[in-house]
XYZ file of C-alpha atoms in Angstrom:
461
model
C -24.157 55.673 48.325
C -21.774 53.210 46.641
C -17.939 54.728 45.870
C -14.367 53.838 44.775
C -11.423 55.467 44.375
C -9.424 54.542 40.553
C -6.319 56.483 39.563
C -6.249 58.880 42.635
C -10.238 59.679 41.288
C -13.439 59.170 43.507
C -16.964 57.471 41.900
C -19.630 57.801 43.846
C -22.859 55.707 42.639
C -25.910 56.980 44.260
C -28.046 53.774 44.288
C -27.512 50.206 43.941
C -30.141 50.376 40.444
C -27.356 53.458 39.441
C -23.818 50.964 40.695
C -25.125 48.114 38.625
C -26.273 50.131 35.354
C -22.497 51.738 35.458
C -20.730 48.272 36.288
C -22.249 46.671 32.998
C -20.302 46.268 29.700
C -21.049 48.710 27.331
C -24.205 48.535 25.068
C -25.924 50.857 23.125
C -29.100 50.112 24.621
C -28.121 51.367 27.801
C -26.377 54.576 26.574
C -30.094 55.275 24.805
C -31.416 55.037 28.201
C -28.604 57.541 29.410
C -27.726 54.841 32.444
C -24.360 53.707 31.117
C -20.561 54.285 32.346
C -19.076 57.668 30.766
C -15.949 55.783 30.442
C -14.035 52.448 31.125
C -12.420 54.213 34.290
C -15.453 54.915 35.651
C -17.221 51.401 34.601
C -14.220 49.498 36.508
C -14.303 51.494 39.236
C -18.272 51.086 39.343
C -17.200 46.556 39.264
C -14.880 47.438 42.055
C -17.814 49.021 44.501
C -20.170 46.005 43.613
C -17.798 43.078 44.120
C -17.838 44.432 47.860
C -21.894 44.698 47.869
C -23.261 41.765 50.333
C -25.807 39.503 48.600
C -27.932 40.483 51.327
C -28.289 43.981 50.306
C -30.258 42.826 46.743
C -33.253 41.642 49.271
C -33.392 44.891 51.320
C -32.708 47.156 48.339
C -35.145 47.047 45.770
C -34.193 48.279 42.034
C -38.218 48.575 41.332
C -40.621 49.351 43.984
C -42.475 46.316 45.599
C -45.323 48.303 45.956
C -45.974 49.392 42.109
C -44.255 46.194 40.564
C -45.605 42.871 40.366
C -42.386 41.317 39.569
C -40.767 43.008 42.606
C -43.194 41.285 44.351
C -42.837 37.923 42.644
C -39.134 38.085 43.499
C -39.294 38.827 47.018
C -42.214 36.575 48.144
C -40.787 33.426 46.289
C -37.170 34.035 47.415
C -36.080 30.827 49.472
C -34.235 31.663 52.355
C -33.512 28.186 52.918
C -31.877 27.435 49.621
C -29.619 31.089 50.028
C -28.317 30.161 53.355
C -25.174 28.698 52.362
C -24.534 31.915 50.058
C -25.820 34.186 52.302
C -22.609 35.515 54.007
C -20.992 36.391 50.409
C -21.008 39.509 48.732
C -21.014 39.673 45.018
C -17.108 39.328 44.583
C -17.035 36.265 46.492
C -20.068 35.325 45.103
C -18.498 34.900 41.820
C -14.880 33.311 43.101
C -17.123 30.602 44.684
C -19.061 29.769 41.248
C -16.215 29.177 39.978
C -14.934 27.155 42.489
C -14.875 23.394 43.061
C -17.437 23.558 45.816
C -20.120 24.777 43.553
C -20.456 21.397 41.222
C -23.774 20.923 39.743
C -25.845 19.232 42.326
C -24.709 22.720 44.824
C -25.746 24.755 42.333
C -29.486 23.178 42.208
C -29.598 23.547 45.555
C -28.689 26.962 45.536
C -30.842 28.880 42.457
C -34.221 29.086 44.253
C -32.338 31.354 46.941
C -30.318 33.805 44.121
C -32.052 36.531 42.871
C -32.302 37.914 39.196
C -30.694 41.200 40.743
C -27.638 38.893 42.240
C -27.244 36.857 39.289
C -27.092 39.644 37.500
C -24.825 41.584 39.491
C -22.178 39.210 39.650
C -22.500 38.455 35.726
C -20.742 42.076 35.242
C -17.597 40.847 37.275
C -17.236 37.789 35.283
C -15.414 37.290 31.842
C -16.831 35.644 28.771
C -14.920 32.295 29.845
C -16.788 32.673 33.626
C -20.011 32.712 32.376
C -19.248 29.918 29.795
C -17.818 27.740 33.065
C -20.717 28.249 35.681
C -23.305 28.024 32.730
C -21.838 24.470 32.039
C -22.012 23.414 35.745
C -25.834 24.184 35.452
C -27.799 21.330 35.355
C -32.329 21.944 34.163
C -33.892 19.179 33.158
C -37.622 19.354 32.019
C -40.001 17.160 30.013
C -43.117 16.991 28.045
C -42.953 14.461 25.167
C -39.026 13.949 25.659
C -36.623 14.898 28.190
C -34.548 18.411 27.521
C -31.403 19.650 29.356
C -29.500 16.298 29.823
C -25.520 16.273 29.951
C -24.577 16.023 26.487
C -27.285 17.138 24.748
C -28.610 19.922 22.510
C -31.732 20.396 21.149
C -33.102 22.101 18.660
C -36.417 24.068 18.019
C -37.613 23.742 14.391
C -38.840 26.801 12.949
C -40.940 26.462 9.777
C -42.156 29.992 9.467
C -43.822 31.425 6.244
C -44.277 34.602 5.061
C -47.791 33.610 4.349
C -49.036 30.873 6.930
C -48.948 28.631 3.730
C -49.670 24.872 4.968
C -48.056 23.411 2.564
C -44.805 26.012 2.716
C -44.688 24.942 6.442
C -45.141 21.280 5.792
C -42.139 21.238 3.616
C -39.772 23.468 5.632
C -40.671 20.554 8.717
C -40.204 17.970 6.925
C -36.778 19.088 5.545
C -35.754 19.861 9.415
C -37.105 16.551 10.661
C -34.861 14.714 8.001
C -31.703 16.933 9.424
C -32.815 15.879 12.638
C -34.081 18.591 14.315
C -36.999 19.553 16.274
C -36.812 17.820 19.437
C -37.056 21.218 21.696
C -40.294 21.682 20.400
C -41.973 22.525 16.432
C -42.815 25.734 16.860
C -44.449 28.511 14.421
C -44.783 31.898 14.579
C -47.773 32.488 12.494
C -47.615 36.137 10.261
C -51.713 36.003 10.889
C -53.671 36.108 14.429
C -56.771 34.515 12.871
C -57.989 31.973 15.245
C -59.557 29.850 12.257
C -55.456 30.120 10.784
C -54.059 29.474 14.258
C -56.358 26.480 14.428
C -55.538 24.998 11.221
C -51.510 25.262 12.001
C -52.497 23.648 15.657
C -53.941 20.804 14.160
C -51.238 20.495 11.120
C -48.586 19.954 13.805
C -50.552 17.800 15.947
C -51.659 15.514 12.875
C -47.555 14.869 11.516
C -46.486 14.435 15.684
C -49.359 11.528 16.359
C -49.274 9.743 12.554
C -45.637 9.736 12.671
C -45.514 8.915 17.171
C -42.882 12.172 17.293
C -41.710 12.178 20.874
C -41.824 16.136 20.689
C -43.927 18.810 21.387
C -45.596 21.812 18.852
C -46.468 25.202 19.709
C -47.779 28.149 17.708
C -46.674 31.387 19.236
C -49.133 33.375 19.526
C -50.713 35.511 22.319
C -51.431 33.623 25.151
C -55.289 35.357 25.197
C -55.261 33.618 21.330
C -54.214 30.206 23.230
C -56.598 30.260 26.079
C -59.441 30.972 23.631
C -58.221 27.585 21.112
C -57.860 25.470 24.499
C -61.351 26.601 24.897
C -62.539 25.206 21.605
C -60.457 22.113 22.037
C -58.093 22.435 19.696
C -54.636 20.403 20.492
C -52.419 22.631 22.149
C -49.265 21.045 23.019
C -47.349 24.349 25.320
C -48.229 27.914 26.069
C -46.109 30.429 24.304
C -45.419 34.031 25.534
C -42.939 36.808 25.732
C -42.481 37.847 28.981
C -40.396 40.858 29.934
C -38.997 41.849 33.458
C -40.946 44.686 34.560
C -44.947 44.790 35.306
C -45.056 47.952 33.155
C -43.201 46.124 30.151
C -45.551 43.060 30.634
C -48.427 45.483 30.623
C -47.150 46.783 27.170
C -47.067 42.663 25.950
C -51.115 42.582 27.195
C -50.036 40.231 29.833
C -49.867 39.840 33.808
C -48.807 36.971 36.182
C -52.728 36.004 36.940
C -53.243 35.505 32.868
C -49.748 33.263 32.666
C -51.368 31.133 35.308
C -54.830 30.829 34.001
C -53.147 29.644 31.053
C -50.614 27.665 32.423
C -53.709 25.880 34.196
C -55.617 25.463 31.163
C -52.644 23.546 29.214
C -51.801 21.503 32.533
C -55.918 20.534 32.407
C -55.697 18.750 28.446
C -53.184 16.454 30.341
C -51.040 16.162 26.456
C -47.655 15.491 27.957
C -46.774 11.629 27.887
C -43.579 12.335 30.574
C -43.908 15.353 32.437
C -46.044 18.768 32.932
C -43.420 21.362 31.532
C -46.306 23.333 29.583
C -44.856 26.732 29.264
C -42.446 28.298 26.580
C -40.918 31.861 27.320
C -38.951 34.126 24.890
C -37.033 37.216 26.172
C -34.583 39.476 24.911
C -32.471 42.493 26.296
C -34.505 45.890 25.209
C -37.548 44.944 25.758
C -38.426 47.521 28.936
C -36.354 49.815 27.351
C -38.334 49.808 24.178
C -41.710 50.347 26.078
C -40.379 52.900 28.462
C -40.837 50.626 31.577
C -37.422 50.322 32.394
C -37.613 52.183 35.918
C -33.731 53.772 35.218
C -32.427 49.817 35.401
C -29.969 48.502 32.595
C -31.508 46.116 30.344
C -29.283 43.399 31.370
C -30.452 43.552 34.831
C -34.073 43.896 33.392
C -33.535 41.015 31.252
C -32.647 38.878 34.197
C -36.236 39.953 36.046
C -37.674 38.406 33.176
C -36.295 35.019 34.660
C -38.113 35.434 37.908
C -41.582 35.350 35.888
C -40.545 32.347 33.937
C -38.740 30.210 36.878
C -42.508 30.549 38.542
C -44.210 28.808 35.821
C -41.661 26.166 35.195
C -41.214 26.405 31.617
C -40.812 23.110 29.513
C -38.297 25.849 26.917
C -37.214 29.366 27.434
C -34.998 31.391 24.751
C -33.709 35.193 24.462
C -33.726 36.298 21.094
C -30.990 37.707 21.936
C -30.054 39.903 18.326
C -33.784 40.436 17.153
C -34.657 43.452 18.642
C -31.631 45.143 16.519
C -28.820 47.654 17.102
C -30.683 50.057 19.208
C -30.023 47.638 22.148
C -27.168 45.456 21.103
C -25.321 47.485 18.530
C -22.745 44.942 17.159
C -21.483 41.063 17.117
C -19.304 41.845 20.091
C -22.368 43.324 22.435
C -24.637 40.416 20.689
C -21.854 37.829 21.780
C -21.867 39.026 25.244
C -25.272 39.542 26.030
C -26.304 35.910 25.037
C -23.488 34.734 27.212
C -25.058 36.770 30.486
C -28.914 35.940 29.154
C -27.463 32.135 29.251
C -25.571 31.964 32.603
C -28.207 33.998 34.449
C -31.046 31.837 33.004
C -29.503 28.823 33.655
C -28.153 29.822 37.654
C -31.161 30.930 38.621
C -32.773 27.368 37.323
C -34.570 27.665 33.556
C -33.888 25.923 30.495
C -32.395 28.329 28.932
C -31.901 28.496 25.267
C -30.559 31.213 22.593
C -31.973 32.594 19.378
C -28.310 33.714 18.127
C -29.213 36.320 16.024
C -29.269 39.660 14.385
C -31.216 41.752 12.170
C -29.972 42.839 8.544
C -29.201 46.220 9.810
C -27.031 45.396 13.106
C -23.162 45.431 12.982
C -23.065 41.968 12.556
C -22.693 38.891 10.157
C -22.662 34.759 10.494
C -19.339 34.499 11.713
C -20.261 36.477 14.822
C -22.833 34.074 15.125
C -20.850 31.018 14.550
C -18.862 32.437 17.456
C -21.730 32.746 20.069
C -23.288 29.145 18.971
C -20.041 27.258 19.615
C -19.556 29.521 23.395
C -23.026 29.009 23.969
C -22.748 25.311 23.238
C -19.550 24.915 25.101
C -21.693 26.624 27.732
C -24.295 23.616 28.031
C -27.183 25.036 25.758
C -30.532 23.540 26.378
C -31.588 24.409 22.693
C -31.149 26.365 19.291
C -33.226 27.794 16.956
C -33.235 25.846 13.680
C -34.389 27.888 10.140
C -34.011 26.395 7.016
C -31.033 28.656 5.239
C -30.484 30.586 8.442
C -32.840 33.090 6.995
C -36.114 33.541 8.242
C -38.396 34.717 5.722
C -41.284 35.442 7.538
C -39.765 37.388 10.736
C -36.792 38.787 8.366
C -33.389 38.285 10.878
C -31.145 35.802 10.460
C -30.884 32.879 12.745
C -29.262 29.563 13.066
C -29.793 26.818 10.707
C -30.777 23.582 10.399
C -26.622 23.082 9.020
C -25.391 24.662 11.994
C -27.187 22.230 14.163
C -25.070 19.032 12.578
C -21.754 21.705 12.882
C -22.245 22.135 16.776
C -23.319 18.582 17.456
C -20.306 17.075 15.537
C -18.066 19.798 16.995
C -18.850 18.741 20.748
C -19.974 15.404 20.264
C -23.735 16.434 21.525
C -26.838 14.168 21.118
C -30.554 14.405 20.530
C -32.869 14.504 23.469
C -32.712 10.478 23.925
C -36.257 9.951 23.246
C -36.094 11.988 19.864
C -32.781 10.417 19.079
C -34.511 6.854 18.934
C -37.289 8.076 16.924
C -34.802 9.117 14.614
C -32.921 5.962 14.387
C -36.182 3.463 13.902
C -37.207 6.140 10.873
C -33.962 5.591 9.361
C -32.958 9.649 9.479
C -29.825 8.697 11.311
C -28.268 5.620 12.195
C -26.655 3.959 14.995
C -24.201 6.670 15.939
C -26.596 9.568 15.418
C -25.203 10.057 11.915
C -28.101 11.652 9.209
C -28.685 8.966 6.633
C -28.814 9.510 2.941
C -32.952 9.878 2.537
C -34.455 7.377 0.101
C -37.347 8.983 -2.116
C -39.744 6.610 -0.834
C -39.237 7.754 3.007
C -42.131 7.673 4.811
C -42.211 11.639 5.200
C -41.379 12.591 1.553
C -44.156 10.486 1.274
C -46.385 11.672 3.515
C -45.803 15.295 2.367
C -46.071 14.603 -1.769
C -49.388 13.398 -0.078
C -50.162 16.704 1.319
C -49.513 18.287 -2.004
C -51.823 16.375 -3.685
């Protein structure tokens, strides 16, 4: 029993799963699951009972059994007691005064992540501001590699996303090809394909393998499909650059994706076997969002922010080369407006990133969400500000295939001249010695006889 006394009235919270569902910022998600605050009185005075909660308690008090949970169990057998001892005495108020403190610079913080939970990073998220989050998020430091190196001070990247409506070749040729020349596509070229037809998936495998070795691309490609798709075109040899999957933050939820931890690491396996990676064995790519255990019933009565952070746990384990939320996609049901869209990608980033991933942000929405570009705009330059690992970049911001709006390949050059932020290094000289930007990592007017253009009136023919 959890309590606190606000304007001469008592709140008792009967659990910790209960204290942390009523001590998150509202979102509609959460009222459909009938675990959110009645009122702001009662949601303050629900932050004021878990800033005194010890760290300690999130190991002995389990929001989903470890018996019937997988993920549970993931969390408590990895936790490293070694890396939480110089947290251990806190509880989650101090937690979050020393995050923001001087003490916890970058190379702490490292240190630090294997020992916090999802449940504490989470937890102390709903004490902190928008401008808290933004802070620790920036001290963060994950830096992977596969074909380039991701997650370097200074940098953003940017995953190129040539969808079509149709899995037309030549439609996805040309939407890469007008992302490459806006320099973008160093996180990774990666389609999500409308078809599961492994003779399709194959075709699109070898499409993006053919442009990244005739043109030496120091990137990576992916096709996102189901990781039981993947395993069965690594079996047929097919050039498959990274694993894709979403992952969610229950074992019930990643039941309901036709996944479990012993498939992610037969695949995981598989990729690391083709040895494709030219500096470093980051073969995984994760996407998340908030609602996802809420929207297959597998929520076990814990908000979806919390949920959302469980999802971490399974991705830290497989040390992802990318992992995203998408954070708007799943729609109003869960995030009902900009302001709930804004916040939730600012927790999804600073838990992602404390507890040691990569993390990067579809900003988005869906057509029928209480939202519009300018909310958008607002959560890519926080996020940004925040030390994003990558964006998602469609061409017009509107993604005809998956129908939400995105991020586009525009608001890449916006961001990166806003903050001054570079290409992955290895991607940045690439794009230099092919004339797409020059010295200073400005885009270059494109000559019609460019090597790509080229290359893709080729493809036409």
């Amino acid at each position: 029993m959890y309590q606190a006394t606000l304007s001469r009235r008592s709140y008792r919270f009967n659990d910790l799963r209960q204290l942390l569902a009523k001590a998150s910022p509202a979102r509609s998600g959460d009222y459909l699951a009938e675990v959110a605050a009645d009122s702001a009185e009662e949601r303050m005075a629900a932050r004021i009972a878990l800033a005194d909660v010890p760290l300690k308690t999130f190991l002995q008090q389990l929001l989903v059994p470890y018996e019937h949970d997988e993920v549970t169990r993931l969390i408590v057998d990895s936790h490293d007691a070694l890396a939480f001892a110089p947290i251990s005495h806190l509880t989650v108020g101090d937690f979050r005064d020393w995050l923001l403190s001087e003490q916890a610079d970058s190379a702490m913080l490292a240190r630090v992540a294997a020992g916090i939970t999802p449940e504490m990073a989470a937890a102390v998220s709903k004490l902190m501001r928008n401008q808290d989050l933004i802070l620790v998020a920036k001290k963060c430091r994950v830096i992977t590699r596969f074909r380039n190196t991701l997650g370097l001070p200074g940098r953003l990247s940017v995953r190129l996303q040539p969808n079509h409506p149709t899995d037309s070749l030549q439609g996805i040729a040309a939407s890469m090809l007008d992302g490459l020349l806006y320099g973008c596509g160093d996180a990774v070229v990666g389609i999500n394909p409308a078809s599961d037809s492994l003779p399709l998936l194959e075709k699109l495998n070898y499409m993006l393998d053919d442009v990244i070795q005739r043109f030496a691309i120091p990137t990576q490609s992916c096709v996102l499909t189901h990781v039981t798709n993947t395993l069965r075109l690594m079996e047929r040899g097919v050039p498959v650059d990274l694993v894709f999957q979403s992952i969610a933050g229950t074992e019930a939820a990643n039941q309901g994706f036709g996944i479990n931890l012993a498939l992610l690491a037969e695949a995981q396996q598989a990729a690391l076997s083709l040895n494709r990676g030219t500096l470093g064995n980051n073969v995984m790519y994760f996407e998340t969002g908030q609602g996802s255990c809420l929207s297959s019933n597998a929520h076990h009565g814990v908000d979806q922010q919390t949920c959302e952070a469980r999802a971490y746990a399974v991705a830290r384990h497989f040390s992802p080369l990318l992992i995203n939320t998408v954070v708007g996609f799943i729609g109003p049901e869960y995030l009902y407006d900009g302001k709930q869209i804004i916040r939730a990608g600012l927790e999804d980033h600073f838990c992602g990133k404390l507890l040691g991933l990569p993390l990067g942000c579809d900003v988005c929405y869906t057509n029928h969400a209480e939202a519009d570009q300018d909310d958008m705009d607002t959560l890519l330059t926080l996020l940004a500000t925040g030390g994003l690992t990558f964006l998602i970049g469609v061409p017009g911001a509107d993604d005809i295939m998956l129908n939400y709006q995105s991020t586009s390949f525009h608001d890449a050059l916006y961001i990166r001249e806003l903050l001054g932020l570079k290409h992955a290094p290895e991607f940045a000289d690439w794009l230099t010695k092919m004339q797409i930007t020059d010295e200073r990592g400005q885009l270059r007017d494109t000559a019609a006889n460019h090597p790509l253009l080229l290359a893709l009136q080729g493809e036409r023919r």
